[in-house]
XYZ file of C-alpha atoms in Angstrom:
755
model
C 6.659 -33.726 9.273
C 2.689 -33.467 9.734
C 0.043 -31.646 8.821
C -3.553 -32.571 9.254
C -4.005 -36.307 8.940
C -1.113 -36.676 7.048
C 2.530 -37.372 7.285
C 5.596 -36.428 5.815
C 8.597 -38.848 5.951
C 12.103 -37.664 4.288
C 14.797 -40.389 3.178
C 18.570 -40.623 1.821
C 17.394 -43.560 -0.724
C 14.706 -44.191 -3.851
C 14.985 -47.794 -2.731
C 14.542 -46.964 1.428
C 11.433 -45.232 1.028
C 9.520 -48.508 -1.046
C 10.828 -50.690 1.197
C 9.232 -48.371 3.761
C 5.715 -48.037 1.819
C 6.069 -51.841 1.167
C 6.785 -52.334 5.129
C 3.782 -50.130 6.301
C 1.538 -51.348 4.284
C 2.350 -54.475 4.923
C 1.233 -54.473 9.880
C -0.972 -51.000 9.014
C -4.234 -51.724 9.193
C -6.071 -48.330 8.193
C -6.197 -48.705 4.777
C -3.699 -45.138 4.114
C -1.914 -44.276 0.556
C 0.890 -42.943 -0.191
C 2.610 -40.643 -2.560
C 6.504 -41.387 -3.146
C 8.618 -38.804 -5.163
C 12.661 -37.986 -5.958
C 13.626 -34.302 -5.997
C 16.129 -32.321 -4.293
C 13.596 -29.517 -1.751
C 15.539 -27.185 0.679
C 15.848 -27.892 4.285
C 14.797 -25.494 6.144
C 13.935 -24.363 9.988
C 10.304 -25.438 9.687
C 11.228 -28.286 7.461
C 11.563 -29.600 4.055
C 9.881 -27.395 1.612
C 9.647 -26.511 -2.412
C 8.038 -27.760 -5.447
C 9.405 -31.356 -4.526
C 7.550 -31.619 -1.499
C 4.016 -30.122 -3.222
C 4.742 -33.497 -5.808
C 5.069 -35.164 -3.637
C 1.525 -34.942 -1.867
C -0.226 -34.037 -4.613
C 0.663 -37.763 -5.614
C -0.308 -39.210 -2.383
C -3.740 -37.272 -2.487
C -4.131 -39.348 -6.268
C -4.125 -42.689 -4.637
C -7.116 -44.467 -2.521
C -6.396 -46.258 0.633
C -3.678 -48.991 0.726
C -2.272 -47.226 -2.153
C 1.288 -46.582 -3.003
C 2.034 -44.268 -6.350
C 5.408 -43.933 -6.613
C 6.541 -41.030 -9.273
C 9.008 -41.307 -13.000
C 12.242 -39.881 -10.819
C 11.798 -42.790 -7.484
C 10.860 -45.721 -9.714
C 13.856 -45.111 -12.348
C 15.894 -45.201 -9.204
C 14.900 -48.627 -7.957
C 13.599 -51.874 -9.419
C 10.865 -51.525 -12.638
C 9.643 -54.963 -12.153
C 7.781 -54.785 -8.680
C 5.690 -51.353 -10.107
C 2.640 -51.180 -12.154
C 2.758 -48.582 -15.040
C -0.290 -45.983 -14.582
C 0.394 -43.803 -17.015
C 0.777 -40.463 -17.754
C -1.927 -37.932 -15.015
C -2.273 -34.906 -14.746
C -2.006 -33.563 -10.796
C -4.175 -30.495 -9.128
C -0.996 -28.392 -9.582
C -2.194 -27.614 -12.919
C 2.314 -28.770 -14.492
C 3.359 -31.134 -17.018
C 1.378 -33.913 -17.183
C 2.681 -36.874 -13.846
C 4.019 -40.531 -14.927
C 2.223 -42.282 -12.233
C 3.915 -45.736 -10.972
C 1.547 -48.163 -8.655
C 3.452 -50.817 -5.748
C 2.537 -54.198 -6.555
C -0.559 -55.400 -8.994
C -3.572 -54.990 -6.518
C -6.444 -53.153 -8.196
C -8.088 -49.912 -7.374
C -10.801 -46.964 -8.741
C -9.083 -44.856 -11.067
C -6.473 -42.325 -9.991
C -7.930 -38.840 -8.160
C -6.552 -37.154 -10.823
C -7.521 -33.809 -12.800
C -8.370 -37.329 -16.325
C -11.254 -35.158 -16.885
C -10.805 -31.621 -17.547
C -9.297 -29.134 -20.297
C -7.527 -26.374 -18.119
C -4.288 -25.362 -19.699
C -1.027 -26.004 -18.632
C 0.085 -22.259 -17.669
C 3.849 -21.397 -19.460
C 5.007 -20.608 -15.775
C 3.931 -22.539 -12.261
C 1.561 -20.991 -9.548
C 3.376 -18.507 -6.878
C 1.883 -16.976 -3.552
C -1.745 -16.386 -3.454
C -2.652 -18.829 -1.072
C -5.243 -16.187 0.697
C -6.947 -16.082 -2.355
C -6.435 -19.091 -3.789
C -7.550 -20.306 -0.294
C -10.970 -17.607 -0.008
C -12.105 -18.937 -3.820
C -11.544 -22.632 -2.225
C -14.062 -22.069 0.355
C -17.177 -19.936 -2.063
C -16.662 -22.727 -4.647
C -17.204 -24.957 -2.140
C -21.043 -23.228 -0.602
C -23.552 -23.938 -2.085
C -25.183 -21.053 -2.539
C -22.055 -19.746 -4.701
C -22.926 -22.016 -7.277
C -22.140 -18.410 -9.670
C -18.376 -17.072 -8.392
C -17.272 -14.355 -10.117
C -13.376 -13.240 -9.962
C -13.544 -9.050 -10.948
C -9.766 -7.378 -11.309
C -8.435 -5.070 -13.570
C -6.291 -5.915 -16.559
C -3.008 -8.596 -15.116
C -4.200 -8.754 -12.116
C -3.652 -12.826 -12.230
C -8.236 -13.886 -12.932
C -6.626 -16.136 -14.280
C -4.573 -17.681 -13.080
C -6.095 -17.874 -9.693
C -9.433 -19.360 -11.232
C -7.349 -22.247 -13.432
C -4.712 -22.837 -10.378
C -8.797 -22.723 -7.815
C -9.998 -24.650 -10.884
C -7.939 -27.365 -10.352
C -7.752 -27.911 -6.963
C -11.950 -28.144 -6.788
C -11.713 -31.151 -9.493
C -12.353 -33.368 -6.950
C -15.754 -32.084 -6.178
C -16.705 -32.404 -9.333
C -17.711 -36.121 -11.387
C -18.222 -34.302 -14.419
C -15.404 -33.211 -14.321
C -14.213 -29.152 -14.663
C -14.506 -27.299 -17.931
C -12.176 -24.925 -19.639
C -14.076 -22.097 -21.779
C -11.390 -19.161 -22.896
C -13.773 -16.565 -24.602
C -11.463 -13.939 -25.435
C -11.527 -14.572 -29.373
C -15.414 -13.991 -28.716
C -16.925 -11.164 -30.374
C -20.912 -11.729 -30.333
C -22.009 -12.319 -26.481
C -24.379 -15.153 -28.510
C -21.304 -16.930 -29.608
C -20.793 -17.701 -25.261
C -23.596 -20.612 -24.822
C -22.035 -22.998 -28.474
C -18.118 -22.697 -27.343
C -18.986 -23.528 -23.937
C -20.912 -26.459 -25.013
C -17.993 -27.335 -27.674
C -15.468 -27.328 -24.521
C -18.201 -29.871 -23.297
C -17.480 -31.850 -26.835
C -20.414 -30.515 -28.400
C -23.714 -32.253 -29.201
C -26.114 -30.482 -28.063
C -26.995 -26.748 -26.146
C -25.429 -26.126 -23.414
C -28.773 -27.100 -21.232
C -28.841 -30.274 -23.058
C -24.508 -31.102 -22.305
C -25.153 -29.871 -18.920
C -28.241 -31.459 -17.883
C -27.558 -33.254 -14.893
C -23.497 -33.843 -14.779
C -21.968 -32.291 -11.201
C -19.424 -30.400 -12.979
C -17.512 -26.572 -12.793
C -17.679 -24.803 -16.116
C -14.802 -21.870 -16.400
C -16.152 -19.113 -18.129
C -12.617 -16.729 -18.994
C -12.615 -13.485 -20.054
C -16.634 -12.590 -19.547
C -16.185 -9.013 -19.792
C -16.545 -7.808 -23.589
C -19.569 -10.521 -23.654
C -21.122 -9.493 -21.001
C -24.222 -9.146 -22.329
C -24.351 -12.905 -22.322
C -25.230 -13.057 -18.617
C -28.924 -13.713 -18.777
C -28.182 -16.617 -20.502
C -25.305 -18.622 -18.205
C -27.305 -17.588 -15.401
C -30.405 -19.789 -17.295
C -28.061 -22.075 -17.006
C -28.466 -22.894 -13.427
C -31.607 -22.436 -13.109
C -31.926 -25.355 -15.833
C -28.808 -27.973 -14.189
C -28.816 -27.212 -9.949
C -25.632 -29.035 -9.833
C -23.621 -27.099 -12.123
C -21.402 -24.688 -10.767
C -19.493 -21.663 -12.905
C -16.807 -20.021 -12.216
C -15.850 -16.543 -13.875
C -13.401 -14.299 -14.625
C -14.220 -10.963 -15.666
C -13.272 -7.037 -15.384
C -16.452 -6.516 -14.602
C -19.146 -8.488 -12.813
C -21.897 -10.212 -14.316
C -25.368 -8.634 -12.653
C -27.507 -11.562 -12.411
C -29.131 -13.176 -10.439
C -27.210 -15.123 -7.566
C -24.367 -14.401 -9.160
C -20.863 -13.811 -5.467
C -18.445 -11.785 -6.703
C -14.867 -12.254 -5.682
C -12.427 -8.994 -6.753
C -9.128 -10.561 -7.021
C -6.602 -7.674 -5.203
C -2.927 -7.147 -6.114
C 0.186 -9.733 -5.388
C 1.162 -8.157 -1.517
C 4.519 -7.270 -1.476
C 6.626 -10.270 -0.755
C 4.769 -12.325 -3.816
C 5.964 -9.271 -5.595
C 8.952 -10.045 -4.941
C 8.716 -13.651 -5.152
C 7.541 -12.716 -8.830
C 9.953 -10.714 -10.337
C 12.971 -12.256 -9.282
C 11.605 -15.949 -10.186
C 10.728 -14.657 -13.609
C 13.567 -12.782 -13.395
C 16.077 -15.846 -13.542
C 13.880 -18.009 -15.973
C 15.575 -14.463 -18.598
C 18.998 -13.247 -16.301
C 19.643 -16.917 -14.119
C 22.801 -14.766 -12.201
C 19.440 -11.794 -10.862
C 19.643 -10.963 -7.772
C 17.265 -8.449 -6.002
C 18.297 -4.873 -4.792
C 17.578 -2.428 -2.314
C 15.120 -0.707 -5.179
C 12.698 -3.611 -6.006
C 10.537 -2.990 -3.497
C 10.261 0.258 -5.368
C 9.857 -1.858 -8.648
C 6.968 -3.609 -6.974
C 5.451 -0.378 -5.860
C 6.084 1.728 -9.202
C 4.454 -1.604 -10.946
C 1.224 -1.708 -8.508
C 2.253 -4.806 -7.635
C 0.262 -5.637 -10.493
C 1.143 -8.984 -11.741
C 1.133 -8.916 -15.013
C 3.442 -5.624 -15.085
C 6.441 -7.862 -12.696
C 6.239 -9.980 -15.337
C 6.725 -8.557 -18.209
C 9.353 -5.487 -16.610
C 11.095 -9.050 -15.350
C 11.585 -10.089 -18.812
C 13.521 -6.921 -18.698
C 16.204 -7.597 -16.848
C 18.128 -9.380 -19.794
C 18.830 -6.232 -20.815
C 17.909 -3.591 -17.914
C 19.579 -3.544 -14.197
C 16.484 -2.851 -11.681
C 17.364 0.411 -12.151
C 17.688 1.205 -15.377
C 13.641 -0.032 -15.343
C 13.286 2.521 -12.717
C 14.404 5.835 -14.426
C 12.810 4.155 -17.508
C 9.002 3.378 -16.702
C 7.821 7.109 -16.883
C 6.564 5.204 -20.365
C 5.689 1.856 -18.646
C 2.789 1.146 -20.650
C 5.120 0.661 -23.435
C 8.553 0.080 -21.985
C 6.838 -3.485 -20.182
C 5.716 -6.045 -23.496
C 5.092 -9.882 -23.579
C 6.774 -12.685 -25.661
C 5.666 -13.476 -29.229
C 3.571 -16.302 -27.567
C 1.181 -13.445 -25.364
C -1.939 -13.539 -26.137
C -2.645 -9.720 -28.188
C -4.543 -7.596 -25.342
C -1.707 -8.746 -22.692
C 0.915 -8.109 -25.009
C 1.985 -5.374 -23.416
C 0.467 -3.392 -20.601
C -0.556 -0.644 -23.127
C -2.466 -2.883 -24.831
C -4.195 -4.826 -21.678
C -6.186 -1.317 -20.074
C -6.077 -0.205 -23.614
C -8.810 -3.372 -23.307
C -10.727 -2.236 -20.930
C -10.708 1.164 -22.360
C -12.580 -0.148 -25.317
C -15.360 -2.050 -23.443
C -16.392 1.138 -21.813
C -19.971 3.615 -22.421
C -18.613 7.460 -23.793
C -19.825 8.798 -20.713
C -17.269 6.285 -18.778
C -14.430 7.350 -20.574
C -14.965 10.909 -20.188
C -14.517 10.200 -16.510
C -11.811 7.681 -16.610
C -10.263 10.602 -18.571
C -11.154 12.839 -16.129
C -10.424 11.588 -12.730
C -6.625 10.134 -13.415
C -6.613 14.740 -12.288
C -6.923 12.936 -9.267
C -3.660 11.856 -7.425
C -3.477 9.547 -3.822
C -6.980 8.502 -4.462
C -10.107 11.123 -4.084
C -13.819 11.003 -2.457
C -16.975 10.306 -3.932
C -17.966 14.593 -3.024
C -14.998 15.428 -4.523
C -15.534 12.957 -8.262
C -18.673 14.352 -7.786
C -17.593 18.241 -7.329
C -14.462 18.450 -10.062
C -15.277 16.208 -12.513
C -19.025 16.160 -12.887
C -19.386 12.120 -11.812
C -21.916 10.630 -10.476
C -23.410 7.467 -8.074
C -23.960 5.370 -11.625
C -21.305 5.875 -13.220
C -18.741 5.527 -10.469
C -20.318 2.384 -9.448
C -20.058 0.955 -13.022
C -15.954 2.000 -13.277
C -15.941 -0.004 -10.113
C -17.771 -3.019 -11.132
C -15.304 -2.580 -14.492
C -12.746 -2.575 -12.066
C -10.642 0.526 -13.460
C -11.059 2.588 -10.318
C -11.007 0.810 -6.609
C -13.012 1.683 -3.656
C -10.341 0.880 -0.607
C -10.961 0.116 2.742
C -11.038 4.098 3.801
C -14.179 4.989 1.631
C -11.742 6.525 -0.924
C -11.393 5.332 -4.549
C -8.430 4.734 -6.659
C -6.565 3.951 -9.837
C -4.046 1.856 -10.487
C -1.068 4.201 -11.238
C -0.454 1.876 -14.647
C -5.030 2.841 -15.725
C -4.601 6.431 -13.971
C -1.575 7.036 -16.550
C -3.145 5.487 -19.476
C -6.506 8.012 -18.527
C -4.386 10.562 -17.775
C -3.546 9.851 -22.099
C -6.815 10.230 -22.621
C -7.772 13.492 -20.911
C -7.905 16.571 -22.025
C -9.195 19.527 -20.419
C -6.952 18.824 -17.615
C -6.332 22.367 -17.090
C -9.790 23.190 -16.058
C -10.313 19.916 -14.038
C -6.911 21.679 -11.841
C -8.912 24.703 -11.255
C -12.266 22.385 -9.494
C -9.176 20.529 -8.241
C -7.712 23.714 -6.503
C -11.321 25.536 -5.915
C -12.137 21.949 -4.603
C -9.117 22.134 -1.470
C -9.527 25.538 -1.044
C -13.383 25.074 0.452
C -12.368 21.796 2.170
C -9.577 22.677 4.305
C -11.532 26.180 4.983
C -12.700 24.812 8.108
C -9.785 21.867 8.971
C -8.709 24.666 12.509
C -4.451 23.944 10.369
C -4.286 27.793 9.737
C -1.569 29.615 13.135
C -4.547 31.418 15.890
C -7.962 28.670 14.262
C -8.856 27.047 17.700
C -10.022 22.998 17.747
C -8.364 20.035 16.581
C -6.164 20.318 13.801
C -6.795 17.648 10.586
C -3.576 16.742 9.723
C -5.406 13.547 8.107
C -7.049 15.332 6.182
C -3.857 17.107 4.403
C -2.488 14.047 4.558
C -5.061 12.238 3.008
C -5.483 15.267 0.371
C -1.675 15.528 -0.107
C -0.900 14.054 -3.512
C -3.716 15.908 -5.334
C -1.535 19.028 -3.156
C 1.491 18.199 -4.229
C 0.694 18.654 -8.476
C -2.633 21.417 -7.650
C 0.566 23.809 -6.364
C 2.815 22.499 -9.225
C -0.272 23.640 -11.557
C -0.891 27.074 -10.024
C 2.614 27.465 -9.898
C 2.261 28.626 -13.032
C -1.104 29.346 -14.069
C -2.879 30.514 -10.565
C -0.364 31.360 -7.861
C -2.482 33.977 -5.873
C -4.748 30.803 -5.432
C -2.256 28.537 -4.487
C -0.914 30.696 -1.843
C -4.103 30.308 -0.464
C -4.228 26.864 -0.361
C -1.163 26.567 1.481
C -2.143 29.086 3.974
C -5.310 26.841 5.139
C -2.311 23.970 5.539
C 0.074 26.221 7.614
C 0.140 23.948 10.470
C 1.193 21.043 7.875
C 3.584 21.534 6.388
C 6.149 22.311 8.305
C 5.153 19.752 11.024
C 5.627 17.020 7.955
C 6.976 18.514 5.548
C 8.913 21.452 5.387
C 11.479 21.246 2.472
C 8.189 20.921 0.453
C 6.769 23.217 1.852
C 9.303 25.505 1.295
C 9.932 24.820 -1.981
C 5.573 25.004 -2.852
C 5.797 28.636 -1.193
C 8.865 30.050 -2.949
C 7.085 28.677 -6.633
C 4.123 30.097 -5.812
C 6.486 33.749 -5.439
C 8.203 33.033 -8.478
C 5.314 32.629 -10.196
C 2.841 35.402 -8.995
C 5.890 38.580 -9.301
C 5.436 41.422 -8.333
C 1.284 41.790 -8.772
C 1.453 40.166 -5.082
C -0.239 41.768 -2.856
C 1.456 42.792 0.576
C -1.161 40.508 2.678
C -1.003 38.234 0.883
C 3.093 38.532 0.271
C 3.368 38.389 4.312
C 1.446 36.123 5.218
C 3.770 33.735 2.001
C 6.348 35.159 4.265
C 5.450 33.754 7.881
C 4.330 30.243 5.962
C 8.171 29.959 5.132
C 9.920 31.570 8.101
C 7.376 28.831 9.799
C 9.178 25.990 7.352
C 12.218 27.244 8.056
C 11.925 27.466 11.948
C 11.564 23.322 11.959
C 14.216 22.700 10.009
C 16.608 25.067 12.726
C 17.365 27.693 10.479
C 15.769 30.301 12.857
C 18.554 32.489 11.014
C 16.962 32.777 7.560
C 13.401 32.375 8.900
C 13.878 35.845 11.439
C 14.445 38.425 7.780
C 11.352 36.661 6.452
C 9.308 37.040 10.076
C 10.732 40.978 10.114
C 9.805 41.296 6.731
C 5.869 39.412 6.420
C 6.199 41.900 9.893
C 6.397 45.420 6.761
C 4.590 43.838 4.939
C 1.253 43.366 6.936
C 1.905 46.057 9.369
C 1.147 47.989 5.349
C -2.720 46.130 4.797
C -3.377 47.221 8.058
C -3.411 44.020 9.127
C -2.343 44.094 12.577
C -2.917 41.232 14.317
C -0.749 39.367 12.453
C 2.565 42.424 12.328
C 1.641 41.783 16.294
C 2.042 37.863 15.993
C 4.815 38.064 14.149
C 7.139 40.351 16.455
C 6.659 37.122 19.012
C 8.231 35.009 15.997
C 11.192 37.492 15.524
C 11.726 36.754 19.457
C 11.845 33.365 19.148
C 14.181 32.910 16.947
C 16.091 35.897 18.496
C 16.590 33.646 21.730
C 17.155 30.629 19.589
C 20.151 32.167 18.157
C 20.800 33.162 21.377
C 19.933 36.672 22.153
C 18.029 36.285 24.909
C 17.710 40.294 25.655
C 16.615 41.217 22.588
C 14.670 38.217 23.124
C 12.354 38.389 25.935
C 12.390 42.388 25.698
C 10.044 41.492 22.153
C 8.194 39.699 23.653
C 7.374 41.738 26.685
C 6.544 44.694 24.702
C 4.113 42.221 22.350
C 2.267 41.544 25.099
C 2.018 45.218 26.014
C -0.281 45.772 22.969
C -3.330 44.586 23.248
C -5.435 42.149 20.395
C -4.161 40.049 18.406
C -4.691 36.084 18.314
C -5.439 34.626 21.435
C -2.997 32.597 21.558
C -0.168 34.578 21.892
C 0.040 34.573 25.179
C 0.542 30.937 25.618
C 3.508 31.477 22.497
C 5.084 34.222 24.709
C 4.624 32.833 27.863
C 6.499 29.745 26.174
C 9.146 31.753 24.969
C 10.009 34.295 28.823
C 9.873 30.515 30.381
C 12.787 29.013 27.204
C 14.719 32.329 28.473
C 14.407 31.323 31.846
C 15.299 27.977 30.914
C 18.796 29.389 28.989
C 19.714 31.797 32.074
C 19.392 28.760 34.005
C 16.876 29.199 35.936
C 14.673 26.076 35.850
C 12.033 27.379 38.376
C 11.074 30.246 36.512
C 11.010 28.592 33.539
C 8.913 25.562 34.758
C 6.475 28.027 36.138
C 6.460 30.197 33.059
C 6.104 27.201 30.559
C 2.882 25.470 32.747
C 1.556 28.307 33.111
C 2.203 28.484 29.284
C 0.581 25.178 28.443
C -2.454 26.775 30.262
C -3.118 29.822 27.922
C -2.728 27.642 24.786
C -5.227 24.923 26.033
C -7.999 27.943 27.297
C -6.735 29.326 23.354
C -7.705 25.890 21.777
C -4.553 24.746 20.645
C -3.442 21.396 21.855
C -1.078 20.797 19.514
C 1.510 24.176 20.770
C 0.459 22.867 24.752
C 2.121 19.961 23.238
C 5.732 21.566 22.367
C 5.292 24.309 25.101
C 4.994 20.544 27.286
C 7.740 19.165 25.242
C 9.987 21.587 25.808
C 9.793 21.714 29.068
C 10.686 18.256 30.125
C 14.110 18.659 27.996
C 15.082 21.776 30.046
C 14.256 20.093 32.893
C 15.898 16.594 31.809
C 18.898 18.593 31.868
C 18.385 20.807 34.922
C 18.075 17.557 36.971
C 14.862 17.605 37.459
C 14.081 14.260 35.637
C 10.467 13.242 37.837
C 9.551 16.751 35.883
C 10.679 15.774 32.751
C 8.431 12.656 33.181
C 5.431 14.217 34.098
C 5.572 16.887 31.201
C 7.152 14.386 28.305
C 4.315 12.119 29.278
C 1.875 14.261 28.867
C 3.133 16.214 26.292
C 3.606 13.188 23.599
C 0.193 12.276 23.450
C -0.806 15.976 21.343
C 2.087 15.188 18.586
C 0.234 12.151 17.970
C -3.186 12.275 17.601
C -1.870 15.852 14.903
C 1.336 14.131 13.652
C 3.798 16.234 13.857
C 6.079 14.031 12.537
C 8.874 16.375 13.063
C 8.976 17.043 16.635
C 8.160 13.282 16.896
C 11.281 12.390 16.553
C 12.590 14.926 18.660
C 10.177 13.333 21.590
C 12.044 10.138 21.500
C 15.157 11.641 21.221
C 14.074 13.299 24.602
C 12.550 10.087 26.269
C 16.174 8.209 24.676
C 17.737 11.335 27.150
C 15.620 11.602 30.376
C 16.070 7.058 30.510
C 19.286 7.279 29.992
C 19.884 10.185 32.795
C 18.427 7.952 34.773
C 20.099 5.105 34.192
C 18.248 3.059 32.087
C 20.147 1.695 29.277
C 16.757 -0.310 26.922
C 14.370 1.840 27.287
C 17.026 4.584 26.500
C 18.338 2.361 23.933
C 14.559 1.672 22.816
C 13.807 5.012 22.375
C 17.428 6.219 20.846
C 16.843 3.479 17.966
C 13.770 4.645 17.558
C 14.033 7.914 16.206
C 17.462 6.810 14.481
C 14.291 4.520 12.585
C 12.122 7.735 11.986
C 15.476 9.464 10.908
C 16.038 7.059 7.812
C 12.340 7.018 6.992
C 11.778 10.732 6.569
C 15.481 12.198 6.306
C 14.597 15.527 8.475
C 17.600 18.024 9.913
C 15.909 18.330 12.783
C 16.111 14.442 13.427
C 20.005 14.364 13.476
C 20.516 17.557 14.287
C 18.642 16.462 17.776
C 20.097 12.854 18.074
C 23.696 14.989 17.379
C 23.802 17.153 19.938
C 22.198 14.661 22.683
C 24.537 11.480 22.084
C 26.396 12.520 24.665
C 23.593 11.830 27.260
C 23.066 8.302 26.274
C 26.700 7.303 26.598
C 26.753 6.515 29.948
C 24.490 3.484 28.909
C 25.796 2.271 26.087
C 26.053 -1.171 26.262
C 24.931 -4.662 25.170
C 22.122 -4.063 26.565
C 21.435 -0.298 25.054
C 22.362 -1.838 22.026
C 20.115 -4.927 21.975
C 17.688 -2.403 22.496
C 18.384 -0.370 20.835
C 18.265 -2.788 17.276
C 14.617 -3.110 18.581
C 13.034 -0.014 18.446
C 15.009 0.048 14.953
C 11.845 -2.792 13.634
C 8.960 -0.422 15.321
C 6.976 0.940 13.243
C 6.208 5.010 14.462
C 2.131 4.115 16.097
C 4.478 1.075 17.773
C 6.952 3.850 19.525
C 4.705 6.066 20.511
C 3.181 3.872 22.410
C 6.434 2.457 24.048
C 7.597 5.695 25.018
C 4.496 6.437 26.706
C 4.510 2.806 28.665
C 1.779 1.599 26.296
C 3.434 -1.853 25.647
């Protein structure tokens, strides 16, 4: 194998490798260096991989041109008389010292190993973090980044990353890489003397550093951050020295570069957990619940390591069940630092360093779920920019790429324990959400683009607020549901119904007729979207009576159309058409009702076999909906039309309606209707004899059914299975497998021909 200008060669025997190295050095004209190691790497399609491959590379990197270095494992298998013992050396992977031998007696410069360092040897190997390690190495190599601070929450792996990066950068520092642990210190004035002792003592830190080219690693700086100006002064006085810092907050001094250490990628989380779990239980095997466990642990290295240690007693499922008290469940071994023996201790260490106002704000922010905006923090928690900035700098709050803010769940859980006024904050959060969604265009008749993105962003906050409101302020909770009414049926009708029923129960008999009628309208819509027109019709009929008694004739007229819709869905075409005609004879009501009325008449025509009239009415309905600013309903109408047209044999017209309707569903993230649209697309493709397109869209619908199980999706798949049977075969099944790998966005792109 090759990597850059390096060659990697595997031999069946150590002796054969040694003889090949000897012969190569005799005939090669270039002054190459070689390293030999014996082990049991894994052979994959990409070649040999594993720790032994890295060990061989490290040994080779320690040598000089024309030098052949041999590990102790290889030396034990060859003639030792031909080897020269160079003693024990620490390699850049920070593992235990390796005894290294040299082939022949030629004199070379000292090996390029960590001979001038006090970097500790971690008890476990460094795993993953290749991207972050590369970033830190690149920053250390920059002339303008002489002070680099790695920031992150407690347990995020700052120290391990810094140690590894410092070890790998050692070659650039001829006067050594020196680790200074600061966790035991109390007084910031002790930072300089402690660093000086690490360098050998005998003077002040600037005197000891002087003109030397070295790297100082100041580990765990957050509690002595007042010493930051002293560190900056050393860099000014000693122009050849660099400083690498780990801290839960940045130092805020001139010339500082900050690298926020992220939590692990999911694949790295799994690898770390499995590796550490097998140290506790050798037969541990990952299962389908491991991803969920990693997510619940915030992909935080310390949390993963502490949880993995529990696998000697608990299964993955049992760990998940017990994560409600994660702060105390996850405890380290006796040799762990006191502040990292539990997640609680790790977070308490950061919390105790906060000022009183910072503690109060951190606790208040725990009321949010799933993130928040700066405006929300200001309105709900009385936050100001300076305090928010301070919590971000201290790695307790994170700013996401979207511009929203959030906390690791482990930190939020601890912060919530400090909260004393949760009810008052939830009341303020509810008031904020009511105002936020007042102009979100998510009420049934509001024109304009519905802000489904806003509803998705605030969904976790809405959930927690509505659960609180059911017992404390049900009427305000119902008002919030009214402002989000388009979101719940099209994204999560089952949870929407649970919310409205809990709020109705909480309100009891104290609810005014209009609010009660609107709540039943909402519940009826959630039932419609799980294909239960028999139940939704009763809610709509009762809502009509309540709204008329409250004097809201416009809403009552609209709901008479929903009753008609249920009748048509249940097969009572005559009653449905009569109710629609009666509605059209009444003036007034929402402007959007014309589009709905024409759409229902279209469905009635199709149901009676009149495809021509059905198509005409459907296009009139789409035009009326567009004119009323109801882009979403226009899309639903077109897709319903495409289904009727396809089954009536009008495939070209069905394709046209499908292509025109699907983008509207995607634009508002209608997660209920989109997978049904994929099924429709598969049916149309099957009727055309296109097995590949049919299989791909069918697989995409099945994937969405797996991701978010809904009776509407499974019902559509079951009801339309007969229409794809004619094209089932190898081509269909191959395409179906591919379709199951597509994300929702990719599936929409494929359905629209944007692949």
